GROMACS .gro file of C-alpha atoms in nm:
model
  362
    1MET     CA    1   1.552  10.986 -11.932
    2SER     CA    2   1.703  10.778 -11.639
    3THR     CA    3   1.499  10.464 -11.540
    4LYS     CA    4   1.629  10.478 -11.160
    5LEU     CA    5   1.465  10.505 -10.874
    6ARG     CA    6   1.447  10.863 -10.748
    7ILE     CA    7   1.501  10.921 -10.388
    8GLY     CA    8   1.502  11.235 -10.180
    9ILE     CA    9   1.608  11.240  -9.786
   10ILE     CA   10   1.491  11.465  -9.540
   11GLY     CA   11   1.668  11.533  -9.244
   12THR     CA   12   2.070  11.526  -9.285
   13GLY     CA   13   2.146  11.423  -8.907
   14GLY     CA   14   2.362  11.076  -8.828
   15ILE     CA   15   2.058  10.873  -8.918
   16ALA     CA   16   2.103  10.977  -9.276
   17LYS     CA   17   2.420  10.833  -9.358
   18ALA     CA   18   2.358  10.540  -9.313
   19HIS     CA   19   2.038  10.554  -9.534
   20VAL     CA   20   2.297  10.678  -9.798
   21SER     CA   21   2.519  10.464  -9.727
   22ALA     CA   22   2.235  10.131  -9.816
   23TYR     CA   23   2.065  10.335 -10.086
   24LYS     CA   24   2.454  10.351 -10.258
   25LYS     CA   25   2.445   9.967 -10.280
   26LEU     CA   26   2.165   9.941 -10.504
   27PRO     CA   27   2.216   9.996 -10.901
   28TYR     CA   28   1.854  10.094 -10.889
   29VAL     CA   29   1.840  10.402 -10.700
   30GLU     CA   30   1.931  10.744 -10.719
   31ILE     CA   31   1.938  11.017 -10.442
   32VAL     CA   32   1.839  11.304 -10.630
   33GLY     CA   33   1.782  11.560 -10.354
   34VAL     CA   34   1.809  11.635 -10.015
   35ALA     CA   35   1.689  11.913  -9.694
   36ASP     CA   36   1.713  11.982  -9.415
   37VAL     CA   37   1.599  12.328  -9.206
   38ILE     CA   38   1.885  12.468  -9.136
   39PRO     CA   39   2.040  12.686  -9.385
   40GLY     CA   40   2.310  12.556  -9.555
   41LYS     CA   41   2.350  12.185  -9.366
   42ALA     CA   42   2.179  11.991  -9.643
   43SER     CA   43   2.436  12.131  -9.894
   44LEU     CA   44   2.727  12.023  -9.688
   45PHE     CA   45   2.580  11.698  -9.595
   46ALA     CA   46   2.544  11.612 -10.003
   47ASP     CA   47   2.926  11.723 -10.035
   48ALA     CA   48   3.025  11.552  -9.726
   49GLU     CA   49   2.850  11.240  -9.868
   50GLY     CA   50   2.949  11.217 -10.216
   51LEU     CA   51   2.612  11.334 -10.345
   52THR     CA   52   2.778  11.575 -10.635
   53GLU     CA   53   2.487  11.516 -10.858
   54SER     CA   54   2.211  11.583 -10.581
   55ALA     CA   55   2.001  11.905 -10.530
   56ALA     CA   56   1.977  12.088 -10.176
   57PHE     CA   57   1.701  12.246 -10.016
   58ASP     CA   58   1.661  12.416  -9.734
   59SER     CA   59   1.273  12.331  -9.687
   60HIS     CA   60   1.129  11.974  -9.716
   61THR     CA   61   0.843  12.151  -9.962
   62ASP     CA   62   1.116  12.271 -10.216
   63LEU     CA   63   1.281  11.921 -10.229
   64LEU     CA   64   0.886  11.765 -10.246
   65ARG     CA   65   0.851  11.956 -10.564
   66MET     CA   66   1.104  11.766 -10.774
   67GLU     CA   67   1.022  11.420 -10.946
   68LEU     CA   68   1.056  11.134 -10.678
   69ASP     CA   69   0.940  10.784 -10.657
   70GLY     CA   70   1.021  10.795 -10.301
   71VAL     CA   71   1.199  10.991  -9.936
   72SER     CA   72   1.388  10.871  -9.626
   73ILE     CA   73   1.271  11.094  -9.341
   74CYS     CA   74   1.523  11.110  -9.086
   75THR     CA   75   1.434  11.408  -8.898
   76PRO     CA   76   1.384  11.468  -8.530
   77ASN     CA   77   1.048  11.323  -8.358
   78VAL     CA   78   0.875  11.655  -8.368
   79SER     CA   79   0.859  11.673  -8.745
   80HIS     CA   80   0.790  11.317  -8.852
   81HIS     CA   81   0.431  11.460  -8.864
   82VAL     CA   82   0.470  11.777  -9.102
   83THR     CA   83   0.779  11.593  -9.367
   84THR     CA   84   0.546  11.259  -9.387
   85VAL     CA   85   0.218  11.385  -9.434
   86ASP     CA   86   0.331  11.647  -9.682
   87SER     CA   87   0.564  11.380  -9.867
   88LEU     CA   88   0.262  11.126  -9.897
   89ARG     CA   89   0.027  11.466 -10.052
   90ALA     CA   90   0.310  11.572 -10.282
   91GLY     CA   91   0.283  11.184 -10.431
   92LYS     CA   92   0.616  11.012 -10.270
   93HIS     CA   93   0.670  10.706 -10.114
   94VAL     CA   94   0.724  10.709  -9.734
   95LEU     CA   95   1.044  10.521  -9.539
   96LEU     CA   96   0.993  10.682  -9.215
   97GLU     CA   97   1.240  10.665  -8.898
   98LYS     CA   98   1.072  10.577  -8.605
   99PRO     CA   99   0.901  10.658  -8.368
  100MET     CA  100   0.613  10.742  -8.554
  101SER     CA  101   0.535  11.079  -8.420
  102VAL     CA  102   0.522  11.260  -8.086
  103THR     CA  103   0.124  11.229  -8.085
  104LEU     CA  104  -0.141  10.973  -8.136
  105GLU     CA  105  -0.332  11.254  -8.313
  106GLU     CA  106  -0.043  11.320  -8.563
  107ALA     CA  107   0.016  10.882  -8.614
  108ILE     CA  108  -0.372  10.903  -8.682
  109ASP     CA  109  -0.347  11.152  -8.953
  110MET     CA  110  -0.041  11.042  -9.100
  111THR     CA  111  -0.183  10.687  -9.143
  112GLN     CA  112  -0.488  10.865  -9.310
  113ALA     CA  113  -0.252  11.075  -9.549
  114ALA     CA  114  -0.106  10.732  -9.666
  115LYS     CA  115  -0.479  10.526  -9.746
  116GLU     CA  116  -0.578  10.853  -9.909
  117SER     CA  117  -0.256  10.916 -10.127
  118GLY     CA  118  -0.214  10.559 -10.214
  119LYS     CA  119   0.163  10.601 -10.131
  120MET     CA  120   0.285  10.401  -9.892
  121LEU     CA  121   0.457  10.455  -9.518
  122SER     CA  122   0.689  10.215  -9.395
  123LEU     CA  123   0.818  10.236  -9.059
  124GLY     CA  124   1.218  10.217  -8.997
  125PHE     CA  125   1.195   9.839  -8.795
  126GLN     CA  126   1.579   9.717  -8.873
  127PRO     CA  127   1.535   9.421  -8.612
  128ARG     CA  128   1.208   9.281  -8.817
  129TYR     CA  129   1.496   9.167  -9.066
  130ASP     CA  130   1.689   8.934  -8.854
  131PRO     CA  131   1.604   8.639  -8.966
  132ASN     CA  132   1.619   8.475  -8.555
  133MET     CA  133   1.333   8.741  -8.551
  134LYS     CA  134   1.138   8.579  -8.854
  135LEU     CA  135   1.199   8.246  -8.681
  136LEU     CA  136   1.058   8.356  -8.309
  137GLN     CA  137   0.722   8.448  -8.484
  138THR     CA  138   0.727   8.151  -8.712
  139ILE     CA  139   0.704   7.957  -8.419
  140VAL     CA  140   0.468   8.170  -8.203
  141GLN     CA  141   0.273   8.171  -8.507
  142SER     CA  142   0.255   7.796  -8.607
  143GLY     CA  143   0.058   7.716  -8.268
  144ARG     CA  144   0.336   7.536  -8.105
  145LEU     CA  145   0.257   7.725  -7.770
  146GLY     CA  146  -0.130   7.686  -7.817
  147ASN     CA  147  -0.310   7.976  -7.693
  148VAL     CA  148  -0.076   8.306  -7.585
  149TYR     CA  149  -0.247   8.447  -7.308
  150TYR     CA  150   0.017   8.647  -7.168
  151VAL     CA  151   0.363   8.847  -7.286
  152GLU     CA  152   0.693   9.004  -7.110
  153THR     CA  153   0.896   9.225  -7.309
  154GLY     CA  154   1.071   9.539  -7.312
  155GLY     CA  155   1.443   9.597  -7.197
  156GLY     CA  156   1.673   9.785  -6.994
  157ARG     CA  157   1.991   9.970  -7.005
  158ARG     CA  158   2.212  10.001  -6.697
  159ARG     CA  159   2.332  10.307  -6.866
  160GLY     CA  160   2.227  10.466  -7.178
  161MET     CA  161   2.021  10.813  -7.202
  162PRO     CA  162   2.076  11.037  -7.472
  163GLY     CA  163   2.036  11.410  -7.481
  164GLY     CA  164   1.928  11.694  -7.708
  165THR     CA  165   1.587  11.663  -7.887
  166PHE     CA  166   1.521  11.295  -7.732
  167ILE     CA  167   1.479  11.443  -7.351
  168SER     CA  168   1.225  11.733  -7.460
  169ARG     CA  169   0.846  11.663  -7.432
  170LYS     CA  170   0.777  11.869  -7.714
  171LEU     CA  171   1.045  11.749  -7.967
  172ALA     CA  172   0.998  11.360  -7.863
  173GLY     CA  173   0.686  11.339  -7.719
  174ALA     CA  174   0.827  11.044  -7.498
  175GLY     CA  175   1.151  10.914  -7.364
  176ALA     CA  176   1.266  10.544  -7.263
  177MET     CA  177   0.914  10.446  -7.394
  178ALA     CA  178   0.925  10.587  -7.771
  179ASP     CA  179   1.331  10.579  -7.793
  180ILE     CA  180   1.386  10.197  -7.737
  181GLY     CA  181   1.050  10.102  -7.621
  182CYS     CA  182   0.908  10.129  -7.952
  183TYR     CA  183   1.169   9.805  -8.036
  184SER     CA  184   1.037   9.621  -7.798
  185LEU     CA  185   0.691   9.677  -7.875
  186ASP     CA  186   0.723   9.602  -8.238
  187MET     CA  187   0.877   9.268  -8.108
  188ALA     CA  188   0.668   9.142  -7.933
  189LEU     CA  189   0.314   9.264  -8.137
  190ASN     CA  190   0.448   9.213  -8.483
  191THR     CA  191   0.521   8.815  -8.347
  192LEU     CA  192   0.158   8.802  -8.219
  193GLY     CA  193   0.033   8.993  -8.558
  194TYR     CA  194  -0.052   9.298  -8.441
  195PRO     CA  195  -0.383   9.243  -8.205
  196ARG     CA  196  -0.595   9.537  -8.120
  197PRO     CA  197  -0.522   9.688  -7.716
  198LEU     CA  198  -0.832   9.741  -7.498
  199THR     CA  199  -0.661   9.928  -7.186
  200VAL     CA  200  -0.331  10.036  -7.058
  201SER     CA  201  -0.205  10.104  -6.671
  202ALA     CA  202   0.096  10.206  -6.629
  203PHE     CA  203   0.365  10.369  -6.400
  204THR     CA  204   0.680  10.589  -6.535
  205SER     CA  205   0.950  10.827  -6.389
  206ASN     CA  206   1.311  10.994  -6.439
  207HIS     CA  207   1.485  10.950  -6.140
  208PHE     CA  208   1.803  10.935  -6.352
  209GLY     CA  209   1.760  11.188  -6.622
  210THR     CA  210   1.664  11.496  -6.357
  211ASN     CA  211   1.958  11.356  -6.183
  212ALA     CA  212   2.266  11.597  -6.207
  213LYS     CA  213   2.477  11.291  -6.086
  214TYR     CA  214   2.398  11.106  -6.389
  215HIS     CA  215   2.269  11.299  -6.673
  216PRO     CA  216   2.507  11.622  -6.776
  217GLU     CA  217   2.125  11.769  -6.927
  218ALA     CA  218   1.935  11.700  -6.597
  219SER     CA  219   1.811  12.054  -6.590
  220LYS     CA  220   1.637  12.024  -6.910
  221PHE     CA  221   1.538  11.641  -6.878
  222GLU     CA  222   1.172  11.677  -6.928
  223VAL     CA  223   1.066  11.295  -7.079
  224GLU     CA  224   1.082  10.941  -6.870
  225ASP     CA  225   1.402  10.736  -6.839
  226PHE     CA  226   1.194  10.433  -6.724
  227GLY     CA  227   0.833  10.318  -6.737
  228VAL     CA  228   0.623  10.012  -6.747
  229ALA     CA  229   0.274   9.913  -6.813
  230MET     CA  230   0.007   9.648  -6.832
  231VAL     CA  231  -0.155   9.629  -7.157
  232ARG     CA  232  -0.488   9.466  -7.221
  233PHE     CA  233  -0.605   9.342  -7.577
  234GLU     CA  234  -0.873   9.194  -7.737
  235ASN     CA  235  -0.872   8.749  -7.693
  236ASP     CA  236  -0.799   8.784  -7.315
  237LEU     CA  237  -0.397   8.834  -7.392
  238VAL     CA  238  -0.192   9.073  -7.175
  239LEU     CA  239   0.134   9.167  -7.244
  240GLN     CA  240   0.329   9.352  -6.935
  241PHE     CA  241   0.578   9.615  -7.103
  242LYS     CA  242   0.901   9.763  -6.921
  243ILE     CA  243   1.150   9.984  -7.038
  244SER     CA  244   1.422  10.180  -6.901
  245TRP     CA  245   1.718  10.467  -7.029
  246ALA     CA  246   1.945  10.359  -6.702
  247MET     CA  247   1.877  10.155  -6.398
  248HIS     CA  248   2.075   9.961  -6.111
  249MET     CA  249   2.056   9.693  -6.248
  250ASP     CA  250   2.173   9.448  -6.476
  251THR     CA  251   1.874   9.348  -6.669
  252LEU     CA  252   1.479   9.363  -6.683
  253GLY     CA  253   1.486   9.072  -6.758
  254ALA     CA  254   1.386   8.842  -7.072
  255THR     CA  255   1.088   8.862  -7.292
  256MET     CA  256   0.856   8.550  -7.252
  257PHE     CA  257   0.585   8.414  -7.458
  258LEU     CA  258   0.340   8.203  -7.208
  259GLY     CA  259   0.155   7.964  -7.391
  260THR     CA  260  -0.125   7.716  -7.322
  261ASP     CA  261   0.120   7.452  -7.430
  262ALA     CA  262   0.451   7.575  -7.421
  263GLY     CA  263   0.631   7.896  -7.336
  264LEU     CA  264   0.944   8.068  -7.503
  265LYS     CA  265   1.207   8.236  -7.349
  266VAL     CA  266   1.410   8.524  -7.542
  267THR     CA  267   1.669   8.769  -7.480
  268PRO     CA  268   1.837   9.009  -7.721
  269ALA     CA  269   2.210   8.990  -7.844
  270GLY     CA  270   2.479   9.220  -7.700
  271THR     CA  271   2.665   9.319  -7.398
  272GLY     CA  272   2.744   9.660  -7.209
  273PRO     CA  273   2.572   9.932  -7.052
  274TRP     CA  274   2.397  10.036  -7.362
  275SER     CA  275   2.275   9.680  -7.447
  276GLY     CA  276   1.997   9.508  -7.312
  277VAL     CA  277   1.695   9.625  -7.538
  278TRP     CA  278   1.564   9.504  -7.859
  279ASP     CA  279   1.699   9.736  -8.135
  280GLY     CA  280   1.896   9.411  -8.262
  281SER     CA  281   1.925   9.032  -8.277
  282ILE     CA  282   1.834   8.753  -8.073
  283GLY     CA  283   2.114   8.648  -7.828
  284SER     CA  284   1.914   8.296  -7.741
  285MET     CA  285   1.546   8.149  -7.722
  286THR     CA  286   1.458   7.876  -7.538
  287LEU     CA  287   1.143   7.696  -7.575
  288PHE     CA  288   0.945   7.523  -7.192
  289HIS     CA  289   0.731   7.225  -7.291
  290ASP     CA  290   0.625   6.925  -7.134
  291GLU     CA  291   0.767   6.559  -7.306
  292ILE     CA  292   0.693   6.218  -7.143
  293GLY     CA  293   0.498   6.330  -6.896
  294GLY     CA  294   0.721   6.598  -6.735
  295PRO     CA  295   0.858   6.957  -6.820
  296THR     CA  296   1.197   7.051  -6.984
  297SER     CA  297   1.341   7.305  -7.193
  298THR     CA  298   1.530   7.310  -7.555
  299PRO     CA  299   1.737   7.557  -7.683
  300ILE     CA  300   1.639   7.703  -8.033
  301THR     CA  301   1.958   7.680  -8.252
  302LEU     CA  302   1.975   8.053  -8.369
  303VAL     CA  303   2.039   8.138  -8.756
  304GLN     CA  304   2.426   8.241  -8.824
  305HIS     CA  305   2.425   8.538  -9.060
  306GLN     CA  306   2.610   8.882  -9.163
  307LEU     CA  307   2.328   9.054  -9.237
  308ASN     CA  308   2.327   9.445  -9.210
  309LEU     CA  309   1.980   9.461  -9.109
  310PHE     CA  310   1.972   9.857  -9.176
  311ASP     CA  311   2.072   9.809  -9.513
  312GLN     CA  312   1.834   9.511  -9.517
  313LYS     CA  313   1.517   9.772  -9.389
  314VAL     CA  314   1.629  10.008  -9.651
  315HIS     CA  315   1.703   9.769  -9.922
  316ASP     CA  316   1.336   9.675  -9.879
  317PHE     CA  317   1.147   9.977  -9.906
  318ALA     CA  318   1.339  10.043 -10.244
  319GLU     CA  319   1.209   9.704 -10.382
  320ALA     CA  320   0.887   9.740 -10.273
  321VAL     CA  321   0.872  10.125 -10.410
  322ARG     CA  322   1.034   9.959 -10.732
  323ASP     CA  323   0.818   9.633 -10.751
  324GLY     CA  324   0.487   9.837 -10.673
  325ARG     CA  325   0.504   9.615 -10.373
  326PRO     CA  326   0.294   9.738 -10.012
  327ALA     CA  327   0.531   9.904  -9.757
  328PRO     CA  328   0.712   9.613  -9.559
  329ILE     CA  329   0.654   9.776  -9.215
  330PRO     CA  330   0.264   9.937  -9.261
  331GLY     CA  331   0.177  10.307  -9.072
  332ASP     CA  332  -0.109  10.125  -8.966
  333GLN     CA  333   0.046   9.859  -8.789
  334ILE     CA  334   0.307  10.081  -8.617
  335LEU     CA  335  -0.009  10.321  -8.532
  336ILE     CA  336  -0.123  10.048  -8.270
  337GLN     CA  337   0.223  10.078  -8.092
  338GLN     CA  338   0.174  10.463  -8.118
  339ALA     CA  339  -0.189  10.462  -7.957
  340ILE     CA  340  -0.004  10.197  -7.658
  341ILE     CA  341   0.277  10.445  -7.582
  342ASP     CA  342   0.016  10.733  -7.551
  343GLY     CA  343  -0.190  10.548  -7.344
  344VAL     CA  344   0.116  10.476  -7.108
  345LEU     CA  345   0.169  10.872  -7.088
  346ARG     CA  346  -0.185  10.917  -7.024
  347SER     CA  347  -0.265  10.640  -6.769
  348ALA     CA  348   0.117  10.776  -6.586
  349ALA     CA  349  -0.014  11.056  -6.582
  350ASP     CA  350  -0.343  10.989  -6.472
  351ARG     CA  351  -0.237  10.766  -6.204
  352ARG     CA  352  -0.533  10.511  -6.337
  353GLU     CA  353  -0.595  10.248  -6.615
  354VAL     CA  354  -0.737  10.436  -6.922
  355SER     CA  355  -0.872  10.295  -7.257
  356VAL     CA  356  -0.660  10.278  -7.575
  357GLU     CA  357  -0.850  10.465  -7.824
  358LEU     CA  358  -0.811  10.370  -8.187
  359PRO     CA  359  -1.007  10.442  -8.499
  360ARG     CA  360  -1.181  10.204  -8.660
  361ASN     CA  361  -1.192  10.286  -9.044
  362LEU     CA  362  -0.753  10.267  -9.060
   0.00000   0.00000   0.00000
């Protein structure tokens, strides 16, 4: 009997190829099955990816009948809930691509299923594996900034609107907020230790997505392409969150952490119209503080590396399964940002501040 980890792939779109590539680099892992709801697509995917020994299914429930240690879920957002809950209840560990779900209720159900099953639910936020993201977290949590009372995060693409399932409210749940905003939220909230949010006041729009001048699927565009929100947390912390798929501007500004002793300014890496968001690495980091009685600034030397962050994410999940460790990026953390996104959409729709509703037992 094989001692290798037995992994299944649910959903065979483009992102699934990256998961397969990462797993193939691990000698202790074998991909034993793939599934996709489109008849025949799983078989074609397995052939294309050289998975000659993998079984192919047209239903994830058939795949889950196999002896599996874990699964990567790479389906459209609308399927995240059912495939995750079914996998956890079938006794499989889960690595789920972002965003967590379409609705907050689904995210709560998924988190509860992980708790009840005793299996891990880990979310796919590969920027966490950038050594400079870890450096950012170390600086903030060291106390160097003093009491952090204000954080500003988010990002904007000058042009970067996807189509297809990404622009359907039913299938995606949200637009730019869920697609790239989730990275901005995770970068800031993970740095802060995921504080508990209390209220959200937000505005969203889709001036670009619904305009045929800017988007070829304007008549089908149902989600936001821009959003801004003020989020209040426990311990008198506030966060300004802003995101954009398209805009007439080069940037929405840097991420900043303001503390009573110092401030930290952080810019994302990357150039071009699809850059400017926190789905990759850090471009620069500067500490603002007082020295010898006057204000000064100190550039932080960044860590130079050649890490494939996506591979790091998949490998960490596999190692956690193998070694019996907790979820590397646990669902009960990401539930908090899902609640914030839910609050953004409710606040924008109602044009008022709303409370963030999170169960206390999760």
